[in-house]
GROMACS .gro file of C-alpha atoms in nm:
model
  248
    1MET     CA    1  -1.897  -0.397  -5.098
    2ARG     CA    2  -1.641  -0.507  -4.835
    3ALA     CA    3  -1.778  -0.694  -4.534
    4VAL     CA    4  -1.721  -0.525  -4.201
    5GLN     CA    5  -1.476  -0.734  -3.999
    6LYS     CA    6  -1.603  -0.816  -3.653
    7GLU     CA    7  -1.367  -0.704  -3.378
    8GLU     CA    8  -1.226  -0.994  -3.179
    9GLN     CA    9  -1.356  -0.995  -2.824
   10ARG     CA   10  -1.088  -0.982  -2.557
   11ILE     CA   11  -1.137  -1.129  -2.213
   12CYS     CA   12  -0.959  -1.016  -1.896
   13ARG     CA   13  -0.711  -1.286  -1.796
   14HIS     CA   14  -0.789  -1.233  -1.427
   15CYS     CA   15  -1.163  -1.184  -1.388
   16GLY     CA   16  -1.298  -1.314  -1.720
   17THR     CA   17  -1.484  -0.990  -1.800
   18PRO     CA   18  -1.494  -0.875  -2.166
   19ILE     CA   19  -1.262  -0.580  -2.232
   20ARG     CA   20  -1.391  -0.284  -2.429
   21GLY     CA   21  -1.150  -0.028  -2.565
   22THR     CA   22  -0.776  -0.053  -2.507
   23GLY     CA   23  -0.789  -0.218  -2.163
   24TYR     CA   24  -0.469  -0.280  -1.973
   25ILE     CA   25  -0.194  -0.484  -2.134
   26GLY     CA   26   0.044  -0.667  -1.902
   27LYS     CA   27   0.414  -0.700  -1.964
   28GLU     CA   28   0.370  -1.062  -2.071
   29GLY     CA   29   0.127  -0.952  -2.342
   30GLY     CA   30  -0.188  -1.064  -2.158
   31HIS     CA   31  -0.491  -0.837  -2.151
   32TYR     CA   32  -0.643  -0.714  -1.825
   33LEU     CA   33  -0.960  -0.519  -1.762
   34GLY     CA   34  -0.781  -0.272  -1.536
   35GLU     CA   35  -0.493  -0.200  -1.303
   36GLU     CA   36  -0.650  -0.394  -1.013
   37CYS     CA   37  -0.685  -0.714  -1.216
   38TYR     CA   38  -0.330  -0.687  -1.349
   39PHE     CA   39  -0.190  -0.628  -1.001
   40ARG     CA   40  -0.373  -0.915  -0.835
   41ASP     CA   41  -0.295  -1.165  -1.109
   42THR     CA   42   0.072  -1.064  -1.132
   43TYR     CA   43   0.164  -1.027  -0.765
   44LEU     CA   44  -0.094  -1.199  -0.547
   45ASP     CA   45  -0.127  -1.526  -0.740
   46GLY     CA   46  -0.503  -1.527  -0.690
   47ILE     CA   47  -0.475  -1.518  -0.310
   48VAL     CA   48  -0.688  -1.204  -0.267
   49SER     CA   49  -0.967  -1.357  -0.477
   50GLY     CA   50  -0.973  -1.636  -0.218
   51ILE     CA   51  -1.072  -1.392   0.056
   52GLU     CA   52  -1.449  -1.381   0.088
   53SER     CA   53  -1.551  -1.123  -0.171
   54THR     CA   54  -1.807  -0.946   0.049
   55TYR     CA   55  -1.551  -0.918   0.330
   56LEU     CA   56  -1.287  -0.775   0.097
   57ALA     CA   57  -1.539  -0.525  -0.042
   58THR     CA   58  -1.620  -0.416   0.314
   59ILE     CA   59  -1.250  -0.364   0.394
   60GLU     CA   60  -1.194  -0.160   0.080
   61ALA     CA   61  -1.505   0.053   0.140
   62PHE     CA   62  -1.394   0.117   0.496
   63VAL     CA   63  -1.042   0.224   0.406
   64THR     CA   64  -1.182   0.456   0.141
   65ALA     CA   65  -1.378   0.624   0.422
   66VAL     CA   66  -1.058   0.651   0.631
   67ASP     CA   67  -0.883   0.821   0.337
   68ALA     CA   68  -1.176   1.060   0.293
   69ARG     CA   69  -1.184   1.148   0.665
   70GLU     CA   70  -0.823   1.263   0.648
   71HIS     CA   71  -0.899   1.458   0.331
   72GLU     CA   72  -0.641   1.250   0.147
   73THR     CA   73  -0.608   1.317  -0.224
   74GLY     CA   74  -0.622   1.003  -0.430
   75ASP     CA   75  -0.610   0.642  -0.318
   76HIS     CA   76  -0.317   0.641  -0.077
   77LEU     CA   77  -0.417   0.321   0.104
   78PHE     CA   78  -0.460   0.127  -0.219
   79ARG     CA   79  -0.134   0.259  -0.367
   80VAL     CA   80   0.075   0.189  -0.058
   81SER     CA   81  -0.063  -0.164  -0.023
   82ARG     CA   82   0.034  -0.239  -0.383
   83LEU     CA   83   0.380  -0.088  -0.341
   84ALA     CA   84   0.428  -0.302  -0.029
   85VAL     CA   85   0.333  -0.617  -0.220
   86ILE     CA   86   0.572  -0.535  -0.507
   87LEU     CA   87   0.851  -0.499  -0.248
   88GLY     CA   88   0.741  -0.817  -0.073
   89HIS     CA   89   0.744  -1.002  -0.404
   90ALA     CA   90   1.100  -0.880  -0.468
   91LEU     CA   91   1.197  -1.010  -0.122
   92GLY     CA   92   1.063  -1.356  -0.200
   93LEU     CA   93   0.728  -1.348  -0.021
   94LYS     CA   94   0.463  -1.571  -0.176
   95GLY     CA   95   0.103  -1.676  -0.137
   96GLN     CA   96  -0.050  -1.609   0.201
   97GLU     CA   97   0.249  -1.400   0.312
   98LEU     CA   98   0.172  -1.152   0.033
   99ALA     CA   99  -0.200  -1.156   0.115
  100ASP     CA  100  -0.121  -1.079   0.482
  101LEU     CA  101   0.110  -0.796   0.375
  102TYR     CA  102  -0.153  -0.655   0.140
  103THR     CA  103  -0.425  -0.667   0.407
  104GLY     CA  104  -0.202  -0.521   0.680
  105ALA     CA  105  -0.091  -0.239   0.450
  106ILE     CA  106  -0.440  -0.146   0.339
  107LEU     CA  107  -0.563  -0.147   0.701
  108HIS     CA  108  -0.259   0.023   0.855
  109ASP     CA  109  -0.441   0.345   0.952
  110LEU     CA  110  -0.762   0.176   1.066
  111GLY     CA  111  -0.703   0.293   1.424
  112LYS     CA  112  -0.736   0.658   1.321
  113ILE     CA  113  -1.111   0.619   1.357
  114GLY     CA  114  -1.040   0.653   1.730
  115VAL     CA  115  -0.858   0.986   1.691
  116PRO     CA  116  -1.080   1.297   1.737
  117ASP     CA  117  -1.122   1.515   1.428
  118ALA     CA  118  -0.975   1.811   1.619
  119VAL     CA  119  -0.647   1.619   1.641
  120LEU     CA  120  -0.654   1.419   1.317
  121LEU     CA  121  -0.734   1.721   1.098
  122LYS     CA  122  -0.539   1.985   1.290
  123LYS     CA  123  -0.341   2.214   1.059
  124GLY     CA  124  -0.072   2.325   1.303
  125PRO     CA  125   0.169   2.131   1.525
  126LEU     CA  126   0.021   1.891   1.781
  127THR     CA  127   0.056   1.948   2.153
  128PRO     CA  128   0.231   1.673   2.355
  129GLY     CA  129  -0.111   1.545   2.467
  130GLU     CA  130  -0.238   1.538   2.108
  131GLU     CA  131   0.074   1.354   1.996
  132ARG     CA  132   0.011   1.087   2.260
  133MET     CA  133  -0.345   1.056   2.129
  134MET     CA  134  -0.220   1.017   1.770
  135HIS     CA  135   0.039   0.762   1.876
  136GLU     CA  136  -0.238   0.537   2.008
  137HIS     CA  137  -0.382   0.468   1.663
  138PRO     CA  138  -0.164   0.162   1.583
  139ASP     CA  139  -0.282  -0.014   1.899
  140THR     CA  140  -0.643   0.090   1.834
  141GLY     CA  141  -0.622  -0.063   1.487
  142ARG     CA  142  -0.474  -0.387   1.625
  143ARG     CA  143  -0.753  -0.415   1.881
  144ILE     CA  144  -1.017  -0.374   1.609
  145ILE     CA  145  -0.892  -0.664   1.395
  146GLY     CA  146  -0.662  -0.861   1.625
  147HIS     CA  147  -0.937  -1.098   1.740
  148ILE     CA  148  -1.015  -1.206   1.381
  149GLY     CA  149  -0.810  -1.521   1.326
  150TYR     CA  150  -0.715  -1.480   0.961
  151LEU     CA  151  -0.621  -1.114   1.019
  152ALA     CA  152  -0.371  -1.196   1.296
  153LYS     CA  153  -0.066  -1.130   1.075
  154ALA     CA  154  -0.223  -0.815   0.933
  155ALA     CA  155  -0.284  -0.695   1.291
  156GLU     CA  156   0.091  -0.726   1.361
  157ILE     CA  157   0.163  -0.492   1.071
  158VAL     CA  158  -0.105  -0.246   1.184
  159LEU     CA  159   0.045  -0.234   1.535
  160ALA     CA  160   0.409  -0.197   1.420
  161HIS     CA  161   0.384   0.025   1.112
  162HIS     CA  162   0.538   0.328   1.290
  163GLU     CA  163   0.833   0.139   1.441
  164HIS     CA  164   1.185   0.236   1.325
  165PHE     CA  165   1.469  -0.004   1.257
  166ASP     CA  166   1.689   0.167   1.521
  167GLY     CA  167   1.418   0.150   1.790
  168SER     CA  168   1.318   0.518   1.776
  169GLY     CA  169   0.963   0.457   1.656
  170TYR     CA  170   0.635   0.390   1.835
  171PRO     CA  171   0.428   0.254   2.007
  172ARG     CA  172   0.667  -0.010   2.152
  173GLY     CA  173   1.012   0.112   2.046
  174LEU     CA  174   1.090  -0.217   1.870
  175GLU     CA  175   1.416  -0.242   1.676
  176GLY     CA  176   1.573  -0.452   1.404
  177GLU     CA  177   1.428  -0.794   1.342
  178SER     CA  178   1.197  -0.768   1.644
  179ILE     CA  179   0.980  -0.551   1.416
  180PRO     CA  180   0.748  -0.779   1.215
  181TRP     CA  181   0.880  -0.838   0.864
  182GLY     CA  182   0.564  -0.703   0.701
  183ALA     CA  183   0.585  -0.378   0.899
  184ARG     CA  184   0.946  -0.325   0.787
  185ILE     CA  185   0.840  -0.371   0.425
  186PHE     CA  186   0.541  -0.143   0.471
  187ALA     CA  187   0.755   0.139   0.617
  188VAL     CA  188   0.952   0.173   0.293
  189ALA     CA  189   0.638   0.151   0.078
  190ASP     CA  190   0.465   0.420   0.287
  191ALA     CA  191   0.760   0.657   0.267
  192LEU     CA  192   0.792   0.602  -0.107
  193ASP     CA  193   0.424   0.677  -0.170
  194ALA     CA  194   0.439   0.990   0.047
  195LEU     CA  195   0.744   1.122  -0.137
  196THR     CA  196   0.623   1.046  -0.490
  197SER     CA  197   0.268   1.182  -0.449
  198THR     CA  198   0.162   1.545  -0.478
  199ARG     CA  199   0.078   1.722  -0.154
  200PRO     CA  200  -0.081   2.067  -0.104
  201TYR     CA  201   0.253   2.204   0.021
  202ARG     CA  202   0.483   2.042  -0.242
  203GLY     CA  203   0.495   1.859  -0.570
  204ALA     CA  204   0.564   1.491  -0.622
  205MET     CA  205   0.930   1.393  -0.592
  206PRO     CA  206   1.081   1.201  -0.888
  207PHE     CA  207   1.129   0.831  -0.816
  208GLU     CA  208   1.511   0.839  -0.820
  209ASP     CA  209   1.518   1.131  -0.575
  210ALA     CA  210   1.271   0.953  -0.347
  211LYS     CA  211   1.481   0.637  -0.358
  212ARG     CA  212   1.791   0.834  -0.255
  213GLU     CA  213   1.599   1.002   0.028
  214ILE     CA  214   1.485   0.663   0.161
  215GLY     CA  215   1.841   0.534   0.129
  216LYS     CA  216   1.950   0.801   0.380
  217GLY     CA  217   1.729   0.631   0.638
  218SER     CA  218   1.868   0.282   0.578
  219GLY     CA  219   1.965   0.125   0.912
  220THR     CA  220   1.794   0.398   1.115
  221ILE     CA  221   1.432   0.427   1.005
  222PHE     CA  222   1.432   0.150   0.746
  223ASP     CA  223   1.553  -0.209   0.725
  224PRO     CA  224   1.856  -0.213   0.489
  225ALA     CA  225   1.729  -0.536   0.328
  226VAL     CA  226   1.405  -0.365   0.227
  227VAL     CA  227   1.592  -0.059   0.098
  228LYS     CA  228   1.798  -0.295  -0.119
  229ALA     CA  229   1.477  -0.458  -0.246
  230LEU     CA  230   1.354  -0.112  -0.347
  231ASP     CA  231   1.663  -0.077  -0.562
  232ASP     CA  232   1.631  -0.430  -0.701
  233ALA     CA  233   1.267  -0.374  -0.799
  234SER     CA  234   1.323  -0.022  -0.933
  235GLU     CA  235   1.197  -0.095  -1.284
  236GLU     CA  236   0.864  -0.241  -1.167
  237ILE     CA  237   0.812   0.027  -0.903
  238ARG     CA  238   0.900   0.312  -1.139
  239ASP     CA  239   0.642   0.175  -1.383
  240PHE     CA  240   0.379   0.151  -1.108
  241ILE     CA  241   0.445   0.502  -0.976
  242GLY     CA  242   0.434   0.637  -1.331
  243ARG     CA  243   0.069   0.531  -1.351
  244ASN     CA  244  -0.018   0.734  -1.040
  245PRO     CA  245  -0.216   1.038  -1.164
  246GLU     CA  246  -0.078   1.243  -0.874
  247ASN     CA  247   0.262   1.226  -1.043
  248ARG     CA  248   0.140   1.393  -1.358
   0.00000   0.00000   0.00000
């Protein structure tokens, strides 16, 4: 009678947890427990694990509540923060710069807690007064976290995430390089996630079509250097978007 061969136990390269089933296999052949472990180990170089774990858990729980309040489908805030970090990585950001970008991206809509439900969830067009109310959310978000020392860079991204490269955005009408670098990166990531995710009124746009659409805004809405990085990192980003269940 043949002896039953014991299955070799695999351990997640990032968190050290045993993997059951197929797990997630990284491009370098290393095994990961899940998408989150692969992402953090590949792009953040362990920086996020250095943030106090209870604090990070609080942030992530809070942004999940923000997503739910807007009746978002899926994990928009988590997806867009990861897309931003992939772009930042392609642009040469490292270490704490990537951690600041990740935190600013995941907290970008924090200020919407100050927007009344009647405005935030309104189905039709906003009145001029309601638009002014909505346009206050970047500054509200900055005021919530701006006094926390190690979130100072993230607060800059939160405040500037609706600025446009040509100065037509809000709340301050910044243009060009006066817009914080992280906010310029985030703007492309946010547009890409919006275009490639399913919405009630339309299907998800294929990655190549979304990339062309963003290219039309290069130099007006978006920083041309970040648009170029989107092209340079196309293979990684296409792979990431392909794992988004809203694209299936």
